[in-house]
Amino acid sequence: MKRGRFITFEGGEGCGKSTQIKRLEAFLKEKGIDVIVTREPGGTRLAELIRGLLKDEKDDPPCDRAELLLFLAARAQLVKNVIIPALNSGTWVLSDRFSDSTFAYQGYGRGLDLEVLKIANEFACDSLKPDLTLLLDVPPEIAALRMRKREEETNTSADRIELAGDEFHRKLREGFYALAKAEKDRITTIDASGTQDEVWEAVCKSLKRLI
Ligand code: Z5A
């Protein structure tokens, strides 16, 4: 049995990950490839409960270290119960965020020690690494416009993490650039400020080495 491929999508909020993942899922299914989509935090019952705590707890919001550990607990559960079994059975896994988000948000964004994060993250995900990571890069102003439009359309409001200020989002973007620079073979950066079709074209191009 050939192991499935593990592809992750990363970037700041509103960069268009979910939109492109849906397209890729449909594209792979059309090619006859078994594929599942997961998201982080989330993807199992326990991890979805943790997601609720992380995004919406306003009365007793997690401190930075608690936030890190909650993300990692959700990841450990998802990796063990969903991702590894799927990959071992030959199914491809597309994940809306994975470890790079922890380095970008909790490391570069919140300022937690990157070396500690590395060890803790490897423990949580049993050293699993994506075969390919697509970093959708979009200027924060464009992302903010998209998010506002979506909030109006769906009548929702920004969550606890989305409410972090401009300085946080600047550090976050720089963090993603640093991660991409350090792992050029795994992480492909895509300009995601164009139309959905333009971004999809770039996604397809970067998939060539896997398909
Ligand atoms: N987080 C963390 O801190 N540490 C971690 O380890 C992990 C996560 C794993 C999860 O939030 C939060 O957890 C996230 C990081 C943190 N923090 N924040 N904030 P989430 O899962 O709720 O949301 P998200 O991951 O940030 O994604 P999102 O907001 O749902 O956006 P998206 O998936 O990247 O974009 P989208 O839904 O595809 O598109 C957004 C809107 O733009 C939508 O209306 C689309 O129709 C539109 N769109 C998409 N593409 C385009 C283009 N090309 N042009 C114009 N409009 C577009």
PDB file of C-alpha atoms and ligand atoms in Angstrom:
ATOM      1  CA  MET A   1       0.000   0.000   0.000  1.00  0.00           C
ATOM      2  CA  LYS A   2       1.474   3.340  -1.094  1.00  0.00           C
ATOM      3  CA  ARG A   3       1.356   5.939   1.684  1.00  0.00           C
ATOM      4  CA  GLY A   4      -0.954   8.901   1.076  1.00  0.00           C
ATOM      5  CA  ARG A   5       0.404  12.417   0.636  1.00  0.00           C
ATOM      6  CA  PHE A   6       0.073  15.045   3.317  1.00  0.00           C
ATOM      7  CA  ILE A   7      -0.479  18.611   2.070  1.00  0.00           C
ATOM      8  CA  THR A   8      -1.006  21.571   4.377  1.00  0.00           C
ATOM      9  CA  PHE A   9      -2.241  25.083   3.653  1.00  0.00           C
ATOM     10  CA  GLU A  10      -0.962  27.971   5.729  1.00  0.00           C
ATOM     11  CA  GLY A  11      -1.207  31.754   5.889  1.00  0.00           C
ATOM     12  CA  GLY A  12      -2.870  34.578   7.783  1.00  0.00           C
ATOM     13  CA  GLU A  13      -6.641  34.611   8.233  1.00  0.00           C
ATOM     14  CA  GLY A  14      -8.636  35.398   5.110  1.00  0.00           C
ATOM     15  CA  CYS A  15      -5.831  34.318   2.764  1.00  0.00           C
ATOM     16  CA  GLY A  16      -8.169  31.881   0.984  1.00  0.00           C
ATOM     17  CA  LYS A  17      -7.009  28.502   2.345  1.00  0.00           C
ATOM     18  CA  SER A  18     -10.447  26.950   2.755  1.00  0.00           C
ATOM     19  CA  THR A  19     -11.484  28.093  -0.739  1.00  0.00           C
ATOM     20  CA  GLN A  20      -8.430  26.507  -2.401  1.00  0.00           C
ATOM     21  CA  ILE A  21      -8.607  23.331  -0.309  1.00  0.00           C
ATOM     22  CA  LYS A  22     -12.162  22.708  -1.536  1.00  0.00           C
ATOM     23  CA  ARG A  23     -10.994  23.061  -5.125  1.00  0.00           C
ATOM     24  CA  LEU A  24      -8.037  20.757  -4.565  1.00  0.00           C
ATOM     25  CA  GLU A  25     -10.219  18.143  -2.864  1.00  0.00           C
ATOM     26  CA  ALA A  26     -12.594  18.098  -5.858  1.00  0.00           C
ATOM     27  CA  PHE A  27      -9.654  17.999  -8.297  1.00  0.00           C
ATOM     28  CA  LEU A  28      -8.001  15.021  -6.558  1.00  0.00           C
ATOM     29  CA  LYS A  29     -11.291  13.112  -6.288  1.00  0.00           C
ATOM     30  CA  GLU A  30     -11.804  13.592 -10.024  1.00  0.00           C
ATOM     31  CA  LYS A  31      -8.395  11.996 -10.550  1.00  0.00           C
ATOM     32  CA  GLY A  32      -9.541   8.982  -8.510  1.00  0.00           C
ATOM     33  CA  ILE A  33      -7.374   9.811  -5.477  1.00  0.00           C
ATOM     34  CA  ASP A  34      -8.834   9.097  -2.015  1.00  0.00           C
ATOM     35  CA  VAL A  35      -8.621  12.295  -0.023  1.00  0.00           C
ATOM     36  CA  ILE A  36      -9.831  13.736   3.263  1.00  0.00           C
ATOM     37  CA  VAL A  37      -9.800  17.323   4.483  1.00  0.00           C
ATOM     38  CA  THR A  38      -9.005  18.274   8.067  1.00  0.00           C
ATOM     39  CA  ARG A  39      -8.648  21.590   9.817  1.00  0.00           C
ATOM     40  CA  GLU A  40      -6.660  22.816  12.780  1.00  0.00           C
ATOM     41  CA  PRO A  41      -7.565  23.217  15.463  1.00  0.00           C
ATOM     42  CA  GLY A  42     -10.264  20.600  15.028  1.00  0.00           C
ATOM     43  CA  GLY A  43     -11.001  17.499  13.013  1.00  0.00           C
ATOM     44  CA  THR A  44     -11.964  15.142  15.871  1.00  0.00           C
ATOM     45  CA  ARG A  45     -14.633  15.511  18.552  1.00  0.00           C
ATOM     46  CA  LEU A  46     -12.114  16.395  21.262  1.00  0.00           C
ATOM     47  CA  ALA A  47     -10.130  18.702  18.992  1.00  0.00           C
ATOM     48  CA  GLU A  48     -13.321  20.535  17.954  1.00  0.00           C
ATOM     49  CA  LEU A  49     -14.130  21.088  21.649  1.00  0.00           C
ATOM     50  CA  ILE A  50     -10.642  22.522  22.133  1.00  0.00           C
ATOM     51  CA  ARG A  51     -11.222  24.711  19.043  1.00  0.00           C
ATOM     52  CA  GLY A  52     -14.242  26.250  20.748  1.00  0.00           C
ATOM     53  CA  LEU A  53     -12.176  27.057  23.849  1.00  0.00           C
ATOM     54  CA  LEU A  54      -9.363  28.561  21.811  1.00  0.00           C
ATOM     55  CA  LYS A  55     -11.498  30.749  19.608  1.00  0.00           C
ATOM     56  CA  ASP A  56     -14.320  31.860  21.828  1.00  0.00           C
ATOM     57  CA  GLU A  57     -13.348  31.803  25.527  1.00  0.00           C
ATOM     58  CA  LYS A  58     -13.500  35.489  26.452  1.00  0.00           C
ATOM     59  CA  ASP A  59     -14.098  35.425  30.249  1.00  0.00           C
ATOM     60  CA  ASP A  60     -10.996  33.360  31.049  1.00  0.00           C
ATOM     61  CA  PRO A  61      -8.907  33.503  27.842  1.00  0.00           C
ATOM     62  CA  PRO A  62      -5.933  31.110  27.746  1.00  0.00           C
ATOM     63  CA  CYS A  63      -2.570  32.692  28.567  1.00  0.00           C
ATOM     64  CA  ASP A  64       0.079  32.261  25.838  1.00  0.00           C
ATOM     65  CA  ARG A  65       1.450  28.980  27.239  1.00  0.00           C
ATOM     66  CA  ALA A  66      -2.007  27.507  27.790  1.00  0.00           C
ATOM     67  CA  GLU A  67      -2.951  28.552  24.243  1.00  0.00           C
ATOM     68  CA  LEU A  68       0.108  26.735  22.867  1.00  0.00           C
ATOM     69  CA  LEU A  69      -0.653  23.571  24.833  1.00  0.00           C
ATOM     70  CA  LEU A  70      -4.295  23.567  23.729  1.00  0.00           C
ATOM     71  CA  PHE A  71      -3.293  23.818  20.045  1.00  0.00           C
ATOM     72  CA  LEU A  72      -0.817  20.982  20.564  1.00  0.00           C
ATOM     73  CA  ALA A  73      -3.347  18.803  22.400  1.00  0.00           C
ATOM     74  CA  ALA A  74      -5.781  19.220  19.512  1.00  0.00           C
ATOM     75  CA  ARG A  75      -2.989  18.377  17.034  1.00  0.00           C
ATOM     76  CA  ALA A  76      -1.902  15.257  18.926  1.00  0.00           C
ATOM     77  CA  GLN A  77      -5.461  13.924  18.833  1.00  0.00           C
ATOM     78  CA  LEU A  78      -5.922  14.701  15.126  1.00  0.00           C
ATOM     79  CA  VAL A  79      -2.573  13.230  14.078  1.00  0.00           C
ATOM     80  CA  LYS A  80      -2.999   9.986  16.029  1.00  0.00           C
ATOM     81  CA  ASN A  81      -6.662   9.310  15.299  1.00  0.00           C
ATOM     82  CA  VAL A  82      -7.152  10.740  11.821  1.00  0.00           C
ATOM     83  CA  ILE A  83      -4.074  11.799   9.843  1.00  0.00           C
ATOM     84  CA  ILE A  84      -1.705   8.861  10.435  1.00  0.00           C
ATOM     85  CA  PRO A  85      -4.383   6.169   9.869  1.00  0.00           C
ATOM     86  CA  ALA A  86      -5.490   7.919   6.666  1.00  0.00           C
ATOM     87  CA  LEU A  87      -1.940   8.254   5.274  1.00  0.00           C
ATOM     88  CA  ASN A  88      -1.173   4.630   6.159  1.00  0.00           C
ATOM     89  CA  SER A  89      -4.242   3.466   4.248  1.00  0.00           C
ATOM     90  CA  GLY A  90      -3.138   5.375   1.136  1.00  0.00           C
ATOM     91  CA  THR A  91      -5.516   8.317   1.579  1.00  0.00           C
ATOM     92  CA  TRP A  92      -4.262  11.831   0.905  1.00  0.00           C
ATOM     93  CA  VAL A  93      -4.785  14.377   3.665  1.00  0.00           C
ATOM     94  CA  LEU A  94      -5.296  18.108   3.048  1.00  0.00           C
ATOM     95  CA  SER A  95      -5.073  20.128   6.224  1.00  0.00           C
ATOM     96  CA  ASP A  96      -6.240  23.701   6.731  1.00  0.00           C
ATOM     97  CA  ARG A  97      -3.277  24.707   8.949  1.00  0.00           C
ATOM     98  CA  PHE A  98      -0.769  22.492  10.816  1.00  0.00           C
ATOM     99  CA  SER A  99       2.521  22.957  12.709  1.00  0.00           C
ATOM    100  CA  ASP A 100       3.688  26.048  10.787  1.00  0.00           C
ATOM    101  CA  SER A 101       0.746  27.972  12.246  1.00  0.00           C
ATOM    102  CA  THR A 102       2.048  27.209  15.740  1.00  0.00           C
ATOM    103  CA  PHE A 103       5.496  28.571  14.885  1.00  0.00           C
ATOM    104  CA  ALA A 104       4.006  31.647  13.187  1.00  0.00           C
ATOM    105  CA  TYR A 105       1.260  32.502  15.724  1.00  0.00           C
ATOM    106  CA  GLN A 106       2.594  31.260  19.065  1.00  0.00           C
ATOM    107  CA  GLY A 107       6.299  31.638  18.180  1.00  0.00           C
ATOM    108  CA  TYR A 108       6.718  34.736  16.016  1.00  0.00           C
ATOM    109  CA  GLY A 109       3.362  36.284  16.973  1.00  0.00           C
ATOM    110  CA  ARG A 110       3.140  35.682  20.732  1.00  0.00           C
ATOM    111  CA  GLY A 111       6.902  35.485  21.218  1.00  0.00           C
ATOM    112  CA  LEU A 112       7.172  32.012  22.776  1.00  0.00           C
ATOM    113  CA  ASP A 113      10.583  30.321  22.534  1.00  0.00           C
ATOM    114  CA  LEU A 114      10.936  28.671  19.100  1.00  0.00           C
ATOM    115  CA  GLU A 115      13.189  25.897  20.424  1.00  0.00           C
ATOM    116  CA  VAL A 116      10.615  24.946  23.079  1.00  0.00           C
ATOM    117  CA  LEU A 117       7.914  24.989  20.411  1.00  0.00           C
ATOM    118  CA  LYS A 118       9.976  22.715  18.171  1.00  0.00           C
ATOM    119  CA  ILE A 119      10.376  20.051  20.838  1.00  0.00           C
ATOM    120  CA  ALA A 120       6.786  20.280  22.078  1.00  0.00           C
ATOM    121  CA  ASN A 121       5.386  20.214  18.532  1.00  0.00           C
ATOM    122  CA  GLU A 122       7.443  17.169  17.532  1.00  0.00           C
ATOM    123  CA  PHE A 123       6.155  15.387  20.610  1.00  0.00           C
ATOM    124  CA  ALA A 124       2.539  16.337  19.803  1.00  0.00           C
ATOM    125  CA  CYS A 125       2.618  15.222  16.195  1.00  0.00           C
ATOM    126  CA  ASP A 126       4.994  12.305  16.576  1.00  0.00           C
ATOM    127  CA  SER A 127       7.443  14.094  14.241  1.00  0.00           C
ATOM    128  CA  LEU A 128       4.964  14.015  11.328  1.00  0.00           C
ATOM    129  CA  LYS A 129       5.825  16.574   8.637  1.00  0.00           C
ATOM    130  CA  PRO A 130       3.796  17.563   5.576  1.00  0.00           C
ATOM    131  CA  ASP A 131       5.054  16.435   2.163  1.00  0.00           C
ATOM    132  CA  LEU A 132       4.123  19.851   0.822  1.00  0.00           C
ATOM    133  CA  THR A 133       3.005  23.103   2.430  1.00  0.00           C
ATOM    134  CA  LEU A 134       1.388  25.883   0.435  1.00  0.00           C
ATOM    135  CA  LEU A 135       1.774  29.249   2.107  1.00  0.00           C
ATOM    136  CA  LEU A 136      -0.899  31.601   0.778  1.00  0.00           C
ATOM    137  CA  ASP A 137       0.515  35.060   1.228  1.00  0.00           C
ATOM    138  CA  VAL A 138      -1.741  38.078   1.160  1.00  0.00           C
ATOM    139  CA  PRO A 139      -1.221  41.638   2.471  1.00  0.00           C
ATOM    140  CA  PRO A 140      -3.122  42.047   5.777  1.00  0.00           C
ATOM    141  CA  GLU A 141      -5.203  44.942   4.305  1.00  0.00           C
ATOM    142  CA  ILE A 142      -6.600  42.673   1.563  1.00  0.00           C
ATOM    143  CA  ALA A 143      -7.207  39.859   4.042  1.00  0.00           C
ATOM    144  CA  ALA A 144      -9.032  42.279   6.364  1.00  0.00           C
ATOM    145  CA  LEU A 145     -11.326  43.383   3.504  1.00  0.00           C
ATOM    146  CA  ARG A 146     -12.148  39.751   2.677  1.00  0.00           C
ATOM    147  CA  MET A 147     -12.851  38.948   6.311  1.00  0.00           C
ATOM    148  CA  ARG A 148     -15.124  41.985   6.684  1.00  0.00           C
ATOM    149  CA  LYS A 149     -17.041  41.001   3.556  1.00  0.00           C
ATOM    150  CA  ARG A 150     -17.429  37.445   4.837  1.00  0.00           C
ATOM    151  CA  GLU A 151     -18.587  38.643   8.261  1.00  0.00           C
ATOM    152  CA  GLU A 152     -21.254  40.775   6.593  1.00  0.00           C
ATOM    153  CA  GLU A 153     -22.371  37.937   4.339  1.00  0.00           C
ATOM    154  CA  THR A 154     -22.521  35.345   7.124  1.00  0.00           C
ATOM    155  CA  ASN A 155     -23.544  37.690   9.938  1.00  0.00           C
ATOM    156  CA  THR A 156     -20.594  36.604  12.138  1.00  0.00           C
ATOM    157  CA  SER A 157     -17.967  38.558  14.053  1.00  0.00           C
ATOM    158  CA  ALA A 158     -14.193  38.268  14.554  1.00  0.00           C
ATOM    159  CA  ASP A 159     -13.010  35.685  17.128  1.00  0.00           C
ATOM    160  CA  ARG A 160     -10.470  36.131  19.951  1.00  0.00           C
ATOM    161  CA  ILE A 161      -7.395  35.412  17.790  1.00  0.00           C
ATOM    162  CA  GLU A 162      -8.588  37.461  14.806  1.00  0.00           C
ATOM    163  CA  LEU A 163      -8.865  40.468  17.120  1.00  0.00           C
ATOM    164  CA  ALA A 164      -5.078  40.576  17.728  1.00  0.00           C
ATOM    165  CA  GLY A 165      -3.738  43.929  16.445  1.00  0.00           C
ATOM    166  CA  ASP A 166      -1.802  45.045  13.331  1.00  0.00           C
ATOM    167  CA  GLU A 167       1.599  44.550  14.980  1.00  0.00           C
ATOM    168  CA  PHE A 168       0.727  40.904  15.705  1.00  0.00           C
ATOM    169  CA  HIS A 169      -0.301  40.378  12.065  1.00  0.00           C
ATOM    170  CA  ARG A 170       2.927  41.964  10.824  1.00  0.00           C
ATOM    171  CA  LYS A 171       5.019  39.639  13.015  1.00  0.00           C
ATOM    172  CA  LEU A 172       2.940  36.701  11.891  1.00  0.00           C
ATOM    173  CA  ARG A 173       3.570  37.378   8.213  1.00  0.00           C
ATOM    174  CA  GLU A 174       7.307  37.791   8.828  1.00  0.00           C
ATOM    175  CA  GLY A 175       7.226  34.524  10.760  1.00  0.00           C
ATOM    176  CA  PHE A 176       5.688  32.678   7.830  1.00  0.00           C
ATOM    177  CA  TYR A 177       8.342  34.169   5.500  1.00  0.00           C
ATOM    178  CA  ALA A 178      11.100  32.988   7.848  1.00  0.00           C
ATOM    179  CA  LEU A 179       9.639  29.468   7.971  1.00  0.00           C
ATOM    180  CA  ALA A 180       9.379  29.338   4.161  1.00  0.00           C
ATOM    181  CA  LYS A 181      12.967  30.539   3.797  1.00  0.00           C
ATOM    182  CA  ALA A 182      14.220  27.879   6.204  1.00  0.00           C
ATOM    183  CA  GLU A 183      12.393  25.009   4.448  1.00  0.00           C
ATOM    184  CA  LYS A 184      12.384  25.880   0.756  1.00  0.00           C
ATOM    185  CA  ASP A 185      11.885  22.265  -0.366  1.00  0.00           C
ATOM    186  CA  ARG A 186       8.712  21.764   1.659  1.00  0.00           C
ATOM    187  CA  ILE A 187       7.082  25.205   1.727  1.00  0.00           C
ATOM    188  CA  THR A 188       5.971  26.960  -1.459  1.00  0.00           C
ATOM    189  CA  THR A 189       4.851  30.569  -1.099  1.00  0.00           C
ATOM    190  CA  ILE A 190       1.971  31.599  -3.330  1.00  0.00           C
ATOM    191  CA  ASP A 191       0.834  35.177  -3.975  1.00  0.00           C
ATOM    192  CA  ALA A 192      -2.795  34.879  -2.882  1.00  0.00           C
ATOM    193  CA  SER A 193      -3.835  38.464  -3.531  1.00  0.00           C
ATOM    194  CA  GLY A 194      -5.208  37.692  -7.021  1.00  0.00           C
ATOM    195  CA  THR A 195      -8.538  36.176  -8.016  1.00  0.00           C
ATOM    196  CA  GLN A 196      -9.533  32.705  -6.850  1.00  0.00           C
ATOM    197  CA  ASP A 197      -8.722  31.344 -10.343  1.00  0.00           C
ATOM    198  CA  GLU A 198      -5.278  32.940 -10.354  1.00  0.00           C
ATOM    199  CA  VAL A 199      -4.473  31.460  -6.941  1.00  0.00           C
ATOM    200  CA  TRP A 200      -5.780  28.053  -8.049  1.00  0.00           C
ATOM    201  CA  GLU A 201      -3.453  28.142 -11.077  1.00  0.00           C
ATOM    202  CA  ALA A 202      -0.497  28.699  -8.749  1.00  0.00           C
ATOM    203  CA  VAL A 203      -1.675  25.884  -6.452  1.00  0.00           C
ATOM    204  CA  CYS A 204      -1.822  23.482  -9.426  1.00  0.00           C
ATOM    205  CA  LYS A 205       1.678  24.465 -10.534  1.00  0.00           C
ATOM    206  CA  SER A 206       3.145  23.712  -7.117  1.00  0.00           C
ATOM    207  CA  LEU A 207       1.438  20.307  -7.022  1.00  0.00           C
ATOM    208  CA  LYS A 208       3.209  19.078 -10.128  1.00  0.00           C
ATOM    209  CA  ARG A 209       5.982  17.349  -8.210  1.00  0.00           C
ATOM    210  CA  LEU A 210       3.463  15.306  -6.182  1.00  0.00           C
ATOM    211  CA  ILE A 211       1.076  14.196  -8.939  1.00  0.00           C
TER     212      ILE A 211
HETATM  213  N1  Z5A B   1      -3.892  29.009  15.109  1.00  0.00           N
HETATM  214  C1  Z5A B   1      -2.844  29.248  15.964  1.00  0.00           C
HETATM  215  O1  Z5A B   1      -2.736  30.334  16.543  1.00  0.00           O
HETATM  216  N2  Z5A B   1      -1.935  28.259  16.195  1.00  0.00           N
HETATM  217  C2  Z5A B   1      -2.026  27.039  15.603  1.00  0.00           C
HETATM  218  O2  Z5A B   1      -1.171  26.163  15.852  1.00  0.00           O
HETATM  219  C3  Z5A B   1      -3.123  26.804  14.718  1.00  0.00           C
HETATM  220  C4  Z5A B   1      -4.022  27.813  14.499  1.00  0.00           C
HETATM  221  C5  Z5A B   1      -3.260  25.467  14.057  1.00  0.00           C
HETATM  222  C6  Z5A B   1      -7.961  29.222  13.368  1.00  0.00           C
HETATM  223  O3  Z5A B   1      -8.917  29.999  12.798  1.00  0.00           O
HETATM  224  C7  Z5A B   1      -7.122  30.175  14.199  1.00  0.00           C
HETATM  225  O4  Z5A B   1      -6.184  29.448  14.976  1.00  0.00           O
HETATM  226  C8  Z5A B   1      -6.297  31.066  13.298  1.00  0.00           C
HETATM  227  C9  Z5A B   1      -4.857  30.687  13.559  1.00  0.00           C
HETATM  228  C10 Z5A B   1      -4.898  30.052  14.886  1.00  0.00           C
HETATM  229  N3  Z5A B   1      -6.405  32.387  13.777  1.00  0.00           N
HETATM  230  N4  Z5A B   1      -6.915  33.336  13.417  1.00  0.00           N
HETATM  231  N5  Z5A B   1      -7.326  34.325  13.377  1.00  0.00           N
HETATM  232  P1  Z5A B   1      -9.945  29.530  11.695  1.00  0.00           P
HETATM  233  O5  Z5A B   1      -9.754  28.091  11.362  1.00  0.00           O
HETATM  234  O6  Z5A B   1     -11.306  29.951  12.120  1.00  0.00           O
HETATM  235  O7  Z5A B   1      -9.645  30.501  10.526  1.00  0.00           O
HETATM  236  P2  Z5A B   1      -8.407  30.700   9.613  1.00  0.00           P
HETATM  237  O8  Z5A B   1      -7.586  29.479   9.532  1.00  0.00           O
HETATM  238  O9  Z5A B   1      -7.714  31.922  10.022  1.00  0.00           O
HETATM  239  O10 Z5A B   1      -9.044  30.821   8.173  1.00  0.00           O
HETATM  240  P3  Z5A B   1     -10.235  31.670   7.641  1.00  0.00           P
HETATM  241  O11 Z5A B   1     -10.397  32.926   8.373  1.00  0.00           O
HETATM  242  O12 Z5A B   1     -11.444  30.791   7.574  1.00  0.00           O
HETATM  243  O13 Z5A B   1      -9.761  32.058   6.222  1.00  0.00           O
HETATM  244  P4  Z5A B   1      -9.243  31.184   4.975  1.00  0.00           P
HETATM  245  O14 Z5A B   1      -9.669  29.764   5.083  1.00  0.00           O
HETATM  246  O15 Z5A B   1      -7.802  31.408   4.757  1.00  0.00           O
HETATM  247  O16 Z5A B   1      -9.983  31.878   3.777  1.00  0.00           O
HETATM  248  P5  Z5A B   1     -11.364  31.502   3.010  1.00  0.00           P
HETATM  249  O17 Z5A B   1     -12.409  31.095   3.997  1.00  0.00           O
HETATM  250  O18 Z5A B   1     -11.063  30.604   1.891  1.00  0.00           O
HETATM  251  O19 Z5A B   1     -11.649  32.939   2.409  1.00  0.00           O
HETATM  252  C11 Z5A B   1     -12.036  34.032   3.229  1.00  0.00           C
HETATM  253  C12 Z5A B   1     -13.043  34.899   2.447  1.00  0.00           C
HETATM  254  O20 Z5A B   1     -12.396  35.445   1.308  1.00  0.00           O
HETATM  255  C13 Z5A B   1     -14.239  34.110   1.901  1.00  0.00           C
HETATM  256  O21 Z5A B   1     -15.370  34.926   1.940  1.00  0.00           O
HETATM  257  C14 Z5A B   1     -13.827  33.790   0.453  1.00  0.00           C
HETATM  258  O22 Z5A B   1     -14.939  33.658  -0.408  1.00  0.00           O
HETATM  259  C15 Z5A B   1     -12.997  35.010   0.104  1.00  0.00           C
HETATM  260  N6  Z5A B   1     -11.896  34.698  -0.822  1.00  0.00           N
HETATM  261  C16 Z5A B   1     -11.119  33.592  -0.863  1.00  0.00           C
HETATM  262  N7  Z5A B   1     -10.201  33.681  -1.844  1.00  0.00           N
HETATM  263  C17 Z5A B   1     -10.381  34.896  -2.423  1.00  0.00           C
HETATM  264  C18 Z5A B   1      -9.739  35.580  -3.498  1.00  0.00           C
HETATM  265  N8  Z5A B   1      -8.706  35.033  -4.159  1.00  0.00           N
HETATM  266  N9  Z5A B   1     -10.183  36.812  -3.818  1.00  0.00           N
HETATM  267  C19 Z5A B   1     -11.223  37.387  -3.144  1.00  0.00           C
HETATM  268  N10 Z5A B   1     -11.895  36.790  -2.136  1.00  0.00           N
HETATM  269  C20 Z5A B   1     -11.464  35.555  -1.772  1.00  0.00           C
END
